[in-house]
Each structure stands twice: as structure tokens, then as C-alpha cells.
Coordinates of C-alpha atoms and ligand atoms in Angstrom, one line a residue:
X1 CA 0.0 0.0 0.0
X2 CA 2.7 2.4 1.2
X3 CA 4.8 1.3 -1.9
X4 CA 2.0 2.0 -4.3
X5 CA 1.6 5.5 -2.8
X6 CA 5.2 6.1 -3.1
X7 CA 5.1 4.9 -6.8
X8 CA 2.2 7.2 -7.7
X9 CA 4.1 10.0 -5.9
X10 CA 7.1 9.4 -8.1
X11 CA 5.1 9.2 -11.2
X12 CA 3.3 12.5 -10.4
X13 CA 6.7 14.0 -9.5
X14 CA 8.3 13.0 -12.9
X15 CA 5.2 14.3 -14.8
X16 CA 5.1 17.6 -13.0
X17 CA 8.9 18.0 -13.6
X18 CA 8.5 17.1 -17.3
X19 CA 5.5 19.6 -17.6
X20 CA 7.6 22.4 -15.7
X21 CA 10.8 21.8 -17.7
X22 CA 8.9 21.6 -21.0
X23 CA 6.8 24.7 -20.3
X24 CA 10.1 26.5 -19.3
X25 CA 12.0 25.5 -22.2
X26 CA 8.9 26.4 -24.5
X27 CA 8.5 29.8 -22.7
X28 CA 12.2 30.6 -23.2
X29 CA 12.0 29.4 -26.7
X30 CA 8.9 31.5 -27.4
X31 CA 10.8 34.6 -26.0
X32 CA 13.8 33.9 -28.1
X33 CA 11.7 33.3 -31.3
X34 CA 9.7 36.6 -30.6
X35 CA 13.0 38.5 -30.1
X36 CA 14.2 37.0 -33.4
X37 CA 10.9 37.9 -35.1
X38 CA 11.1 41.5 -33.8
X39 CA 14.6 41.9 -34.9
X40 CA 13.6 40.6 -38.3
X41 CA 10.8 43.1 -38.5
X42 CA 12.9 46.1 -37.4
X43 CA 15.6 45.1 -40.0
X44 CA 13.1 44.9 -42.8
X45 CA 11.5 48.3 -41.8
X46 CA 15.0 49.9 -41.8
X47 CA 15.9 48.3 -45.2
X48 CA 12.7 49.8 -46.8
X49 CA 13.7 53.2 -45.3
X50 CA 17.2 52.9 -46.6
X51 CA 15.8 52.3 -50.1
X52 CA 13.6 55.4 -49.9
X53 CA 16.7 57.5 -48.7
X54 CA 18.7 56.2 -51.7
X55 CA 15.8 57.1 -54.0
X56 CA 15.6 60.7 -52.5
X57 CA 19.4 61.0 -52.8
X58 CA 19.3 60.2 -56.5
X59 CA 16.6 62.7 -57.0
X60 CA 18.7 65.4 -55.2
X61 CA 21.8 64.4 -57.4
X62 CA 19.8 64.9 -60.5
X63 CA 18.9 68.3 -59.4
X64 CA 22.6 69.2 -58.5
X65 CA 23.7 67.7 -61.9
X66 CA 21.1 69.8 -63.9
X67 CA 21.6 73.2 -62.2
X68 CA 25.0 73.4 -60.5
X69 CA 26.6 76.0 -62.8
X70 CA 26.5 79.7 -62.7
X71 CA 25.9 81.0 -66.2
X72 CA 24.0 83.7 -68.0
X73 CA 20.7 81.9 -67.4
X74 CA 21.3 81.9 -63.6
X75 CA 17.9 82.4 -62.1
X76 CA 16.4 83.4 -65.4
X77 CA 12.8 82.8 -66.2
X78 CA 13.8 79.8 -68.3
X79 CA 15.9 78.3 -65.5
X80 CA 13.0 78.8 -63.0
X81 CA 10.7 77.0 -65.4
X82 CA 13.1 74.2 -65.6
X83 CA 13.5 74.1 -61.9
X84 CA 9.7 73.9 -61.3
X85 CA 9.4 71.2 -64.0
X86 CA 12.1 69.0 -62.3
X87 CA 10.5 69.7 -58.8
X88 CA 7.1 68.6 -60.2
X89 CA 8.6 65.2 -61.3
X90 CA 10.5 64.6 -57.9
X91 CA 8.6 63.2 -55.0
X92 CA 11.3 64.0 -52.5
X93 CA 11.7 67.7 -53.5
X94 CA 9.4 70.5 -52.2
X95 CA 11.5 73.4 -53.5
X96 CA 14.7 73.9 -55.5
X97 CA 17.0 76.9 -54.7
X98 CA 20.0 78.5 -56.3
X99 CA 22.7 80.0 -54.1
X100 CA 25.1 82.8 -54.9
X101 CA 27.7 84.1 -52.4
X102 CA 26.0 82.2 -49.5
X103 CA 22.6 83.8 -50.1
X104 CA 19.4 82.3 -51.7
X105 CA 19.2 84.0 -55.2
X106 CA 15.9 82.3 -56.3
X107 CA 13.8 79.3 -55.8
X108 CA 11.4 77.3 -58.0
X109 CA 8.5 78.2 -55.6
X110 CA 9.5 81.8 -54.4
X111 CA 11.0 83.1 -57.5
X112 CA 13.8 85.6 -57.7
X113 CA 14.9 87.0 -54.2
X114 CA 16.5 90.3 -53.3
X115 CA 18.5 91.3 -50.3
X116 CA 18.0 88.2 -48.3
X117 CA 20.4 87.7 -45.4
X118 CA 23.3 85.1 -45.9
X119 CA 22.3 81.5 -45.0
X120 CA 23.5 80.2 -41.7
X121 CA 26.2 77.6 -41.8
X122 CA 24.9 74.2 -42.3
X123 CA 24.3 71.9 -39.2
X124 CA 26.8 69.5 -40.7
X125 CA 28.4 68.4 -44.1
X126 CA 28.0 64.7 -44.8
X127 CA 30.8 62.4 -45.8
X128 CA 29.9 62.8 -49.4
X129 CA 29.8 66.7 -49.2
X130 CA 26.1 67.3 -48.8
X131 CA 25.3 70.3 -46.5
X132 CA 22.4 69.8 -44.1
X133 CA 20.4 72.8 -42.8
X134 CA 17.9 71.7 -40.2
X135 CA 15.6 72.7 -38.7
X136 CA 15.0 75.7 -41.0
X137 CA 12.2 78.3 -41.1
X138 CA 10.9 77.9 -44.6
X139 CA 10.5 80.9 -46.8
X140 CA 7.9 79.1 -49.0
X141 CA 5.7 78.2 -46.1
X142 CA 6.0 80.7 -43.2
X143 CA 5.6 79.1 -39.8
X144 CA 6.9 75.7 -41.0
X145 CA 10.2 74.3 -40.4
X146 CA 11.9 71.7 -42.5
X147 CA 15.1 70.2 -43.9
X148 CA 17.2 71.7 -46.6
X149 CA 20.1 69.8 -48.2
X150 CA 22.5 71.5 -50.6
X151 CA 25.6 71.1 -52.6
X152 CA 27.6 74.0 -53.9
X153 CA 25.1 76.5 -55.8
X154 CA 22.0 74.2 -55.4
X155 CA 19.8 73.3 -52.6
X156 CA 16.5 71.6 -52.1
X157 CA 13.7 71.5 -49.5
X158 CA 13.1 67.9 -48.5
X159 CA 9.5 66.7 -48.5
X160 CA 8.4 66.3 -44.9
X161 CA 6.3 63.3 -45.9
X162 CA 9.0 61.5 -47.8
X163 CA 9.3 58.7 -45.3
X164 CA 5.9 58.9 -43.6
X165 CA 4.3 56.7 -46.2
X166 CA 6.5 53.8 -44.9
X167 CA 5.7 54.2 -41.2
X168 CA 4.7 51.0 -39.6
X169 CA 2.2 50.8 -36.7
X170 CA 3.8 50.8 -33.3
X171 CA 7.4 51.4 -34.6
X172 CA 9.6 54.5 -34.5
X173 CA 12.1 55.4 -37.0
X174 CA 14.7 58.1 -37.5
X175 CA 16.6 59.2 -40.7
X176 CA 20.1 60.6 -40.0
X177 CA 22.5 62.4 -42.2
X178 CA 26.0 61.2 -41.1
X179 CA 29.7 62.0 -41.5
X180 CA 31.7 59.0 -40.9
X181 CA 34.9 60.9 -40.7
X182 CA 33.8 63.5 -38.1
X183 CA 31.4 61.1 -36.5
X184 CA 28.7 63.7 -36.7
X185 CA 25.0 63.0 -37.3
X186 CA 21.9 65.1 -37.8
X187 CA 18.3 63.9 -37.9
X188 CA 16.6 64.9 -41.1
X189 CA 13.3 63.0 -40.8
X190 CA 11.3 60.7 -38.5
X191 CA 11.0 60.5 -34.8
X192 CA 13.6 61.9 -32.3
X193 CA 15.3 58.6 -31.0
X194 CA 18.1 59.2 -28.6
X195 CA 21.2 57.3 -30.0
X196 CA 24.9 57.2 -29.3
X197 CA 27.3 57.7 -32.4
X198 CA 28.8 54.3 -31.5
X199 CA 25.5 52.6 -32.0
X200 CA 25.0 54.3 -35.4
X201 CA 28.5 53.7 -36.7
X202 CA 28.4 50.2 -35.3
X203 CA 25.2 49.3 -37.3
X204 CA 23.7 46.7 -35.1
X205 CA 20.8 45.4 -33.1
X206 CA 20.8 46.8 -29.5
X207 CA 18.5 47.0 -26.7
X208 CA 18.1 50.4 -24.8
X209 CA 15.9 50.9 -21.9
X210 CA 12.9 49.0 -22.7
X211 CA 13.2 49.0 -26.4
X212 CA 14.8 47.1 -29.2
X213 CA 16.7 49.4 -31.8
X214 CA 18.2 48.5 -35.2
X215 CA 20.6 50.7 -37.3
X216 CA 21.2 50.3 -40.9
X217 CA 23.2 52.7 -43.0
X218 CA 23.0 53.1 -46.7
X219 CA 25.9 52.0 -48.8
X220 CA 25.3 54.6 -51.5
X221 CA 24.9 57.8 -49.6
X222 CA 25.5 59.3 -46.1
X223 CA 22.2 58.2 -44.5
X224 CA 21.6 56.0 -41.6
X225 CA 18.2 54.7 -40.5
X226 CA 17.4 53.9 -36.9
X227 CA 14.2 51.8 -36.2
X228 CA 12.8 51.1 -32.7
X229 CA 10.1 48.9 -31.2
X230 CA 9.2 49.1 -27.5
X231 CA 9.4 45.8 -25.5
X232 CA 5.8 46.1 -24.4
X233 CA 4.8 46.1 -28.0
X234 CA 7.1 43.2 -28.9
X235 CA 5.4 41.4 -26.0
X236 CA 2.0 42.2 -27.3
X237 CA 2.9 41.1 -30.9
X238 CA 4.6 37.8 -29.7
X239 CA 2.1 37.0 -26.9
X240 CA 0.4 34.3 -29.1
X241 CA 3.8 32.8 -30.2
X242 CA 5.1 32.7 -26.7
X243 CA 1.8 31.1 -25.4
X244 CA 1.7 28.5 -28.1
X245 CA 5.5 27.6 -27.7
X246 CA 4.9 27.3 -23.9
X247 CA 2.0 25.1 -24.4
X248 CA 3.8 23.0 -27.0
X249 CA 6.7 22.8 -24.6
X250 CA 4.5 21.5 -21.7
X251 CA 2.9 19.0 -24.0
X252 CA 6.3 17.7 -25.2
X253 CA 7.8 17.8 -21.7
X254 CA 4.9 15.7 -20.3
X255 CA 5.1 13.4 -23.3
X256 CA 8.8 12.9 -22.6
X257 CA 8.0 12.4 -18.9
X258 CA 5.3 9.7 -19.8
X259 CA 7.8 8.0 -22.2
X260 CA 10.5 7.9 -19.3
X261 CA 7.9 6.7 -16.8
X262 CA 6.8 4.1 -19.3
X263 CA 10.3 2.9 -20.2
X264 CA 11.4 2.8 -16.5
X265 CA 8.2 0.9 -15.6
X266 CA 8.7 -1.5 -18.4
X267 CA 12.4 -2.1 -17.6
X268 CA 11.6 -2.5 -13.9
X269 CA 8.8 -4.9 -14.5
X270 CA 10.2 -7.1 -17.4
X271 CA 12.5 -9.1 -15.2
X272 CA 9.7 -9.6 -12.6
X273 CA 7.3 -10.7 -15.2
X274 CA 9.9 -13.0 -16.9
X275 CA 10.8 -14.6 -13.6
X276 CA 7.2 -15.2 -12.8
X277 CA 6.5 -16.6 -16.3
X278 CA 9.4 -19.1 -15.9
X279 CA 8.1 -20.3 -12.6
X280 CA 4.6 -20.6 -13.9
X281 CA 5.8 -22.3 -17.3
X282 CA 4.3 -19.7 -19.4
X283 CA 7.1 -19.6 -21.9
X284 CA 6.9 -21.9 -25.0
X285 CA 9.3 -23.6 -27.3
X286 CA 9.6 -23.7 -31.0
X287 CA 11.9 -26.0 -33.0
X288 CA 13.7 -24.9 -36.1
X289 CA 14.6 -27.8 -38.6
X290 CA 18.3 -28.4 -39.3
X291 CA 18.7 -30.1 -42.7
X292 CA 21.5 -32.1 -44.2
X293 CA 22.5 -30.2 -47.4
X294 CA 23.4 -33.4 -49.4
X295 CA 20.1 -35.3 -48.7
X296 CA 17.8 -32.4 -47.9
X297 CA 16.6 -34.6 -44.8
X298 CA 15.9 -33.0 -41.5
X299 CA 18.5 -34.3 -39.1
X300 CA 17.5 -32.2 -36.1
X301 CA 15.9 -29.2 -34.6
X302 CA 17.1 -26.1 -32.7
X303 CA 15.1 -25.4 -29.6
X304 CA 14.2 -21.7 -29.6
X305 CA 12.3 -20.1 -26.5
X306 CA 9.4 -17.8 -27.0
X307 CA 7.7 -15.5 -24.4
X308 CA 4.9 -12.9 -24.3
X309 CA 4.8 -10.2 -21.8
X310 CA 1.7 -9.6 -19.7
X311 CA 0.1 -7.5 -22.5
X312 CA 0.5 -10.4 -24.9
X313 CA 3.3 -8.8 -26.8
X314 CA 6.1 -11.0 -27.9
X315 CA 9.5 -10.1 -26.4
X316 CA 12.5 -11.0 -28.5
X317 CA 14.6 -13.8 -27.0
X318 CA 17.7 -11.7 -27.5
X319 CA 16.2 -9.2 -25.0
X320 CA 14.7 -11.5 -22.3
X321 CA 17.6 -14.0 -22.4
X322 CA 19.9 -11.0 -21.8
X323 CA 17.7 -9.8 -18.9
X324 CA 17.8 -13.3 -17.4
X325 CA 21.6 -13.3 -17.7
X326 CA 22.1 -9.8 -16.3
X327 CA 19.6 -10.5 -13.4
X328 CA 21.3 -13.9 -12.6
X329 CA 18.4 -16.2 -13.2
X330 CA 19.4 -17.6 -16.6
X331 CA 19.9 -21.0 -14.9
X332 CA 16.2 -21.1 -14.1
X333 CA 15.3 -20.3 -17.8
X334 CA 17.8 -22.9 -19.1
X335 CA 16.4 -25.4 -16.7
X336 CA 12.9 -24.8 -17.8
X337 CA 13.9 -25.1 -21.6
X338 CA 15.6 -28.4 -21.0
X339 CA 12.8 -30.0 -19.2
X340 CA 10.2 -28.7 -21.7
X341 CA 12.3 -29.8 -24.6
X342 CA 12.7 -33.3 -23.3
X343 CA 9.1 -33.5 -22.3
X344 CA 7.9 -32.3 -25.8
X345 CA 10.4 -34.0 -27.9
X346 CA 11.4 -37.1 -25.8
X347 CA 9.1 -39.5 -27.6
X348 CA 10.3 -38.5 -31.1
X349 CA 13.8 -38.6 -30.0
X350 CA 13.4 -42.1 -28.6
X351 CA 11.6 -43.1 -31.9
X352 CA 14.3 -41.6 -34.1
X353 CA 17.6 -42.5 -32.6
X354 CA 19.4 -40.4 -35.4
X355 CA 17.5 -37.3 -34.6
X356 CA 19.3 -34.5 -32.7
X357 CA 17.9 -31.6 -30.6
X358 CA 20.1 -28.5 -30.0
X359 CA 19.6 -26.5 -26.8
X360 CA 21.0 -22.9 -26.4
X361 CA 22.9 -22.4 -23.2
X362 CA 24.5 -19.2 -21.7
X363 CA 28.1 -18.7 -20.5
X364 CA 27.1 -18.9 -16.8
X365 CA 25.3 -22.2 -17.4
X366 CA 28.7 -23.6 -18.1
X367 CA 30.0 -23.1 -14.6
X368 CA 29.5 -25.6 -11.9
X369 CA 27.8 -29.0 -12.4
X370 CA 24.1 -28.0 -12.3
X371 CA 23.7 -28.0 -16.2
X372 CA 25.0 -31.5 -16.4
X373 CA 22.9 -32.9 -13.5
X374 CA 19.8 -31.4 -15.1
X375 CA 20.5 -32.8 -18.5
X376 CA 21.3 -36.2 -17.1
X377 CA 18.1 -36.3 -15.1
X378 CA 15.9 -35.4 -18.0
X379 CA 17.8 -37.9 -20.3
X380 CA 17.4 -40.7 -17.9
X381 CA 13.8 -39.9 -17.2
X382 CA 12.8 -39.6 -20.9
X383 CA 15.2 -42.4 -22.0
X384 CA 17.0 -40.2 -24.5
X385 CA 20.6 -40.9 -25.5
X386 CA 22.8 -37.9 -24.6
X387 CA 24.4 -38.2 -28.1
X388 CA 21.1 -36.8 -29.4
X389 CA 21.4 -33.7 -27.4
X390 CA 23.7 -30.8 -28.7
X391 CA 24.5 -27.8 -26.4
X392 CA 24.9 -24.6 -28.3
X393 CA 27.3 -22.3 -26.6
X394 CA 28.1 -19.0 -27.9
X395 CA 31.5 -17.6 -28.6
X396 CA 31.3 -15.5 -25.6
X397 CA 31.3 -18.6 -23.4
X398 CA 34.6 -19.6 -24.9
X399 CA 36.4 -16.3 -23.9
X400 CA 37.7 -18.1 -20.8
X401 CA 39.5 -20.9 -22.7
X402 CA 40.4 -23.1 -19.7
X403 CA 36.9 -23.2 -18.2
X404 CA 35.2 -23.5 -21.6
X405 CA 37.4 -26.5 -22.3
X406 CA 36.6 -28.1 -18.9
X407 CA 32.9 -27.7 -19.4
X408 CA 33.1 -29.1 -22.9
X409 CA 35.2 -32.0 -21.7
X410 CA 32.6 -32.9 -19.1
X411 CA 29.7 -32.6 -21.5
X412 CA 31.6 -34.9 -23.9
X413 CA 32.3 -37.4 -21.1
X414 CA 28.6 -37.9 -20.6
X415 CA 28.0 -38.1 -24.5
X416 CA 26.5 -34.7 -25.1
X417 CA 27.5 -32.8 -28.2
X418 CA 28.7 -29.3 -28.2
X419 CA 28.2 -26.7 -30.9
X420 CA 29.7 -23.2 -31.2
X421 CA 26.8 -20.8 -32.0
X422 CA 27.0 -17.6 -34.1
X423 CA 30.5 -18.6 -35.1
X424 CA 32.5 -15.7 -36.6
X425 CA 30.9 -12.9 -34.5
X426 CA 32.8 -13.3 -31.2
X427 CA 36.2 -14.0 -29.8
X428 CA 36.9 -17.5 -30.8
X429 CA 39.3 -18.2 -33.8
X430 CA 39.6 -21.1 -36.0
X431 CA 42.9 -21.9 -34.5
X432 CA 41.9 -22.6 -31.0
X433 CA 38.8 -24.7 -32.1
X434 CA 41.4 -27.5 -32.0
X435 CA 41.8 -27.0 -28.2
X436 CA 38.1 -26.7 -27.6
X437 CA 37.3 -30.0 -29.3
X438 CA 33.7 -29.0 -30.2
X439 CA 31.6 -31.2 -32.5
X440 CA 30.3 -28.5 -34.7
X441 CA 30.3 -24.8 -35.6
X442 CA 27.2 -22.9 -36.5
X443 CA 28.3 -20.2 -38.9
X444 CA 26.4 -16.9 -38.1
X445 CA 23.7 -15.8 -40.4
X446 CA 25.6 -12.4 -41.1
X447 CA 28.0 -14.5 -43.3
X448 CA 25.3 -16.3 -44.9
X449 CA 23.6 -13.0 -46.0
X450 CA 26.6 -11.9 -47.9
X451 CA 27.2 -15.3 -49.6
X452 CA 27.5 -15.0 -53.4
X453 CA 27.4 -11.1 -53.2
X454 CA 30.4 -8.9 -53.9
X455 CA 30.6 -7.7 -50.1
X456 CA 34.0 -8.0 -48.4
X457 CA 32.8 -10.5 -46.0
X458 CA 31.4 -12.7 -48.7
X459 CA 34.9 -14.4 -49.0
X460 CA 35.0 -15.3 -45.3
X461 CA 32.2 -18.0 -45.5
X462 CA 34.1 -20.2 -48.0
X463 CA 37.3 -19.8 -46.0
X464 CA 35.5 -20.9 -42.8
X465 CA 34.0 -23.9 -44.6
X466 CA 37.4 -24.8 -46.0
X467 CA 39.1 -24.7 -42.6
X468 CA 36.3 -26.4 -40.7
X469 CA 36.4 -29.2 -43.2
X470 CA 40.1 -29.6 -42.8
X471 CA 39.7 -29.7 -39.0
X472 CA 37.0 -32.4 -39.5
X473 CA 34.5 -30.1 -37.7
X474 CA 30.8 -30.5 -38.7
X475 CA 29.4 -27.2 -40.1
X476 CA 25.8 -25.8 -39.6
X477 CA 25.2 -22.7 -41.8
X478 CA 22.5 -20.5 -40.1
X479 CA 20.0 -18.0 -41.6
X480 CA 19.7 -19.6 -45.0
X481 CA 16.9 -17.7 -46.6
X482 CA 17.0 -18.1 -50.3
X483 CA 17.4 -20.9 -52.8
X484 CA 20.4 -18.9 -54.3
X485 CA 22.1 -19.4 -50.8
X486 CA 21.4 -23.1 -50.9
X487 CA 22.8 -23.3 -54.4
X488 CA 25.9 -21.3 -53.3
X489 CA 26.5 -23.7 -50.4
X490 CA 26.0 -26.8 -52.6
X491 CA 28.6 -25.5 -55.0
X492 CA 31.2 -25.5 -52.2
X493 CA 31.1 -29.3 -52.4
X494 CA 31.5 -29.8 -48.6
X495 CA 29.4 -31.8 -46.4
X496 CA 27.3 -29.5 -44.2
X497 CA 24.0 -28.9 -42.4
X498 CA 21.9 -25.8 -43.1
X499 CA 19.2 -23.9 -41.1
X500 CA 17.0 -21.0 -42.0
X501 CA 13.7 -20.0 -43.3
X502 CA 14.4 -21.5 -46.7
X503 CA 14.6 -24.9 -45.0
X504 CA 11.8 -24.4 -42.3
X505 CA 10.6 -21.8 -39.9
X506 CA 10.6 -22.6 -36.1
X507 CA 7.6 -24.7 -35.2
X508 CA 5.8 -25.7 -32.1
X509 CA 6.5 -29.4 -31.2
X510 CA 3.4 -31.0 -32.7
X511 CA 4.1 -29.3 -36.1
X512 CA 7.8 -30.2 -35.9
X513 CA 6.9 -33.8 -35.5
X514 CA 4.4 -33.5 -38.3
X515 CA 7.2 -31.9 -40.5
X516 CA 9.2 -35.1 -39.9
X517 CA 6.4 -37.3 -41.0
X518 CA 5.8 -35.2 -44.1
X519 CA 9.5 -35.7 -45.0
X520 CA 9.1 -39.4 -44.6
X521 CA 6.1 -39.4 -46.9
X522 CA 8.1 -37.5 -49.5
X523 CA 11.0 -39.9 -49.3
X524 CA 9.5 -43.2 -48.6
X525 CA 5.9 -42.6 -49.7
X526 CA 4.6 -43.2 -46.1
X527 CA 5.0 -41.9 -42.5
X528 CA 7.3 -43.8 -40.4
X529 CA 5.2 -46.1 -38.2
X530 CA 5.0 -44.8 -34.5
X531 CA 6.4 -46.8 -31.8
X532 CA 4.1 -47.8 -29.0
X533 CA 5.2 -45.7 -26.0
Ligands
C2E601 P1 20.5 -18.4 -32.3 O1 20.8 -19.4 -31.2 O2 21.5 -18.1 -33.3 O3 19.2 -18.8 -33.1 C1 18.9 -18.6 -34.3 C2 18.1 -17.3 -34.6 O4 18.0 -17.1 -36.0 C3 16.7 -17.5 -34.0 O5 16.2 -16.2 -33.6 C4 15.9 -18.0 -35.3 O6 14.5 -17.7 -35.3 C5 16.7 -17.0 -36.3 N1 16.6 -17.4 -37.7 C6 16.4 -18.7 -38.0 N2 16.4 -18.9 -39.4 C7 16.6 -17.6 -39.9 C8 16.6 -17.0 -41.2 O7 16.6 -17.8 -42.2 N3 16.8 -15.7 -41.3 C9 16.8 -14.8 -40.2 N4 17.1 -13.5 -40.4 N5 16.8 -15.4 -39.0 C10 16.6 -16.8 -38.8 P2 15.4 -16.1 -32.3 O8 14.5 -17.3 -32.0 O9 14.9 -14.8 -32.3 O10 16.5 -16.2 -31.2 C11 17.6 -15.3 -31.1 C12 18.7 -15.7 -30.2 O11 18.1 -15.8 -28.8 C13 19.2 -17.1 -30.4 O12 20.1 -17.0 -31.5 C14 19.8 -17.5 -29.2 O13 21.1 -16.9 -29.0 C15 18.9 -16.8 -28.1 N6 17.9 -17.9 -27.7 C16 16.8 -18.4 -28.2 N7 16.4 -19.4 -27.5 C17 17.2 -19.6 -26.3 C18 17.2 -20.4 -25.2 O14 16.2 -21.3 -25.0 N8 18.2 -20.3 -24.3 C19 19.2 -19.3 -24.5 N9 20.1 -19.1 -23.6 N10 19.2 -18.4 -25.7 C20 18.2 -18.6 -26.5
MG602 MG1 21.5 -21.2 -31.3
MG603 MG1 23.2 -18.7 -34.0

């Protein structure tokens, strides 16, 4: 009771942690994404404004190139008309003026002027030599102030609405004329945004107070643009994004937590389930035919264990055998397999004295004498000759050569046969097969798969076959799946046994026995008569 409560507390804890971590990461991710989006929007806004400034600059330069010469038609009616025509065509220009001796002599809108005072010095001269006068009380619109930019004998009044058409809701901007050499800057349009020269000349994203700024300068003229969006607005714009990413994070976090809980529970419970299943005999055995290649007759079966977990899902033997090995109860599993195999196949083994059954054993089964005792007990009870039983030991079992040879020696002494399983994948080498005195090697299916292909390992199978033959070792080739593989092996010309889907899938005991009968019918025209048991 207390344990269940503790367990559910753990589960709730992991879930809450996943939820909190997930939403935290989602929230931070949302903030980051919102920041990136705001930076993108500010940069895009500034880029549009820079294009507009470049366009205005080229209109200004057209005016300069057209009128910047002092000749006989200076401020003549013809020149004033030409100035008005050009002004009419330029969206950035509200008036064009002609300057002589530092005084305005005439302008497109105001006509010829007399006795005007000299113009004040410009607020600054840009890197490219443009003089900027701002703010200036305009002659053409008394009471209004504006910006005048000029070069030598020409100046223009900039349209105050030049950049206004590009304004974006909730964002400020400022257009600056700059001199990169003197590091001066003067606002010529837009809002008054307080900036430091190093920000402007550094051209970057920056955060000031509670707003985000972006600065971009034109590469064609001496104009820099500053755009700004306040944090509160960024938050407002990005609220939906942050909320959805937080929710997504929470969802993913709890998903991961659930997966962790599931995996942990499964890992914790599988060994317990397996142990219980072994004790209650809830596993099953299947038998895969082993066939003599020359005669195509079934000469034996490999015993393979099967288990379904409590949800009825099959668990791969590689997984649950490893669990039993890790948790130290493999001997219980092996014992169950031996008893079950003898009990299911005892009769057929008695009836067919040439038939062999292979049983897989794990490295730790080979230590001590328990395995031998259990085998002997079953063999005696079922009256089966030990020569009909082969123990498949993996190459891992032979890592400790001395104890492997001792175990093999004892098994041989009682008459059991020993096969090395999955040969070629582990530690053993052909040279010390001599010392181990095993009866057969089972060549791993990874080599069979490459037989007859141009893979590098394809050459290994014929070599193993050749050496095994010269050592007088029986060979069983595993994983034979296709007729082409059968043909390839036949072409080697060695005696060998084969096992694999092409020859027969693993079958429950009664079907394995029927398989033998069917073979008898094929070969002799009738099943072998059953002995009375
Ligand atoms: P193994 O001893 O090498 O058994 C052969 C495996 O190859 C079996 O997989 C079998 O179903 C599979 N097989 C047979 N023919 C073909 C084929 O043509 N193509 C392919 N791709 N596979 C084929 P299974 O039954 O999943 O067993 C996997 C491993 O689990 C076995 O490999 C063995 O190491 C272990 N195992 C199975 N039963 C027992 C057992 O009772 N005790 C112990 N200790 N280990 C067992
Ligand atoms: Mg095996
Ligand atoms: Mg094998």
C-alpha cells in the first residue's frame, strides 16, 4: 500500500517535472523566437527606409547635376521654369533653390529673391559633401520648419512626408545624415530617437531601456536609419507565439516524462514478469529444422524459446535472455527449456535415434555442475541418448578458454554434443577450435547473408567452410533464406548442415513432428510407423 503510494508520488513528480521543464523551455524558446521575429521586422523596416533615402538622394543628385553651374541663365525665367518642371517630377523635393555668395538668389516656388540675409552655416556636411540645414524656417511656407540639403550652388527643401508613407504601426524610425569621418550625425526625418554615435556607426541590433533598436546605413549615400520597437509592443505582438510555444513545450515535456515513466516501468517490471513466467511455465518452445544439405533430410531441430509479456506482446529472446543473464536467473530459464524440450520431444527422440535436438545455453550455465545434472536427469527420465542432445554455446562462453574446455570435456564425457553458436561474430578463432574440441560450428547468419554477393565479408564463408572441413568439424550454416544461398553452399562441395527460413521456420513441437512425417512421406511414400510408447 505504502509502496503504491510512493510509486504514484514518483510518477506525479516526474510528470510535473516534465511539465515544468517543458513549459519553461517552451516559454524561453517563445521569448527567443519573439525576439528574433522582432529583430527581423525592425531590420526589414530599416531596409525599406534605406531604399527610400537612396531614391531621394538620386533625385537630389539629378537636381544638382542639372543646375549646378553659374551661367548667363542663372535664375532666369527659363531656369526657374526648368526648376519647377524637375521639382514637379520629384517626389522628394518641395523646392529647388539657387545659391550665390552664400545667399538664396531664387527658388522654384519663391521666384527671384533680393536682399536676403546670408544663409547660416549648415548643421553638418555629410561624408559625401552634402550640407544639411535643419531645422530651418521655410520661406515658402511661413511658420513651417523643414530640412534643406544642398551642394555648392543648389539646394532643395526635402519633402516632410517622404518617409511617412512607410511608417509602420507601433514602430518609430529616425533618418540621420552622417559624416563617418567626423562622426557627426543630424536627424533629417522621422522621430527623435536618442542614440549614441557608436551605436549608429556600429550598425547593429541593440537594446536600450525598454526597447529594441536596429541601425542600418546606406551603402550609397551618407544616410543611416534607426528603427525602434518598444518591449511592451514586442510582447504584445509575440504573446500568441510565446503562449503556443509554452503550451507545446508543456505537451512535449509531459510526453517525454510519460515516455520515461513508461520505459522505466517496463524495464523494472520485465525481469519480474519474466521470472514469474518461468516459474509458472508460461513460456513456449519452438523447434527450427536443421537439414543435411546433401540429402535435404531434417536431421535435427534447434530449440528456441518464446515469451509474451503480460500485455500479450512477444518479447525478442535476445532481449529476455539478456535480462535473465543480467539478473542472474538464466539457469532457471535454461532448466525450464531443458525440461520442456525433453518432455515435448522425448518421444520423437526415442523413436528416431538419429534425430538431434540443440539447446542454447548461456556462458554462466557452463560454470558448476548444475547443467550436467539437469541434463542427465531429463535424459534418464525420458530415456533419451545424450548423443542426441547438442548444447549450443556462444563464442562469448569460450572467452575463458580453460573453463570452456573443462565444461566441454565434461559434457563430452557424458556423451552430449557441443556446438559453437554464431561462429565468426565473437572471440573464438579457428586456430583454437582445436583445443576446444567442439563437434560443430554454427556459422552466423551475417556471413550467410553475404554469400555470393560482392561484399567484402562474402569471401569469409568459403574460407571458414574450407578450414572447418580440414579440421574435421561439422558445419551448420545458419540463416539460409534463399534458394540462391542453398545453391551457393551446394557449389562449395563440402558436407554441411543448413538451417534457415528456406529450410523451415521454427515450429511448435507437434508441427515439428508432423514436418518429420511429411518428409518421410516425400522420401518413402509413407510416414514412419509410430512406436508404441
Ligand atoms: P541463435 O541461437 O543463433 O538462433 C537462431 C536465430 O536465428 C533464431 O532467432 C531464429 O529464429 C533465427 N533464424 C532462423 N532462421 C533464420 C533465417 O533464415 N533468417 C533470419 N534472419 N533469422 C533466422 P530467435 O529465435 O529470435 O533467437 C535469437 C537468439 O536468442 C538465439 O540465436 C539465441 O542466441 C537466443 N535464444 C533463443 N532461445 C534460447 C534459449 O532457449 N536459451 C538461450 N540461452 N538463448 C536462446
Ligand atoms: Mg542457437
Ligand atoms: Mg546462432
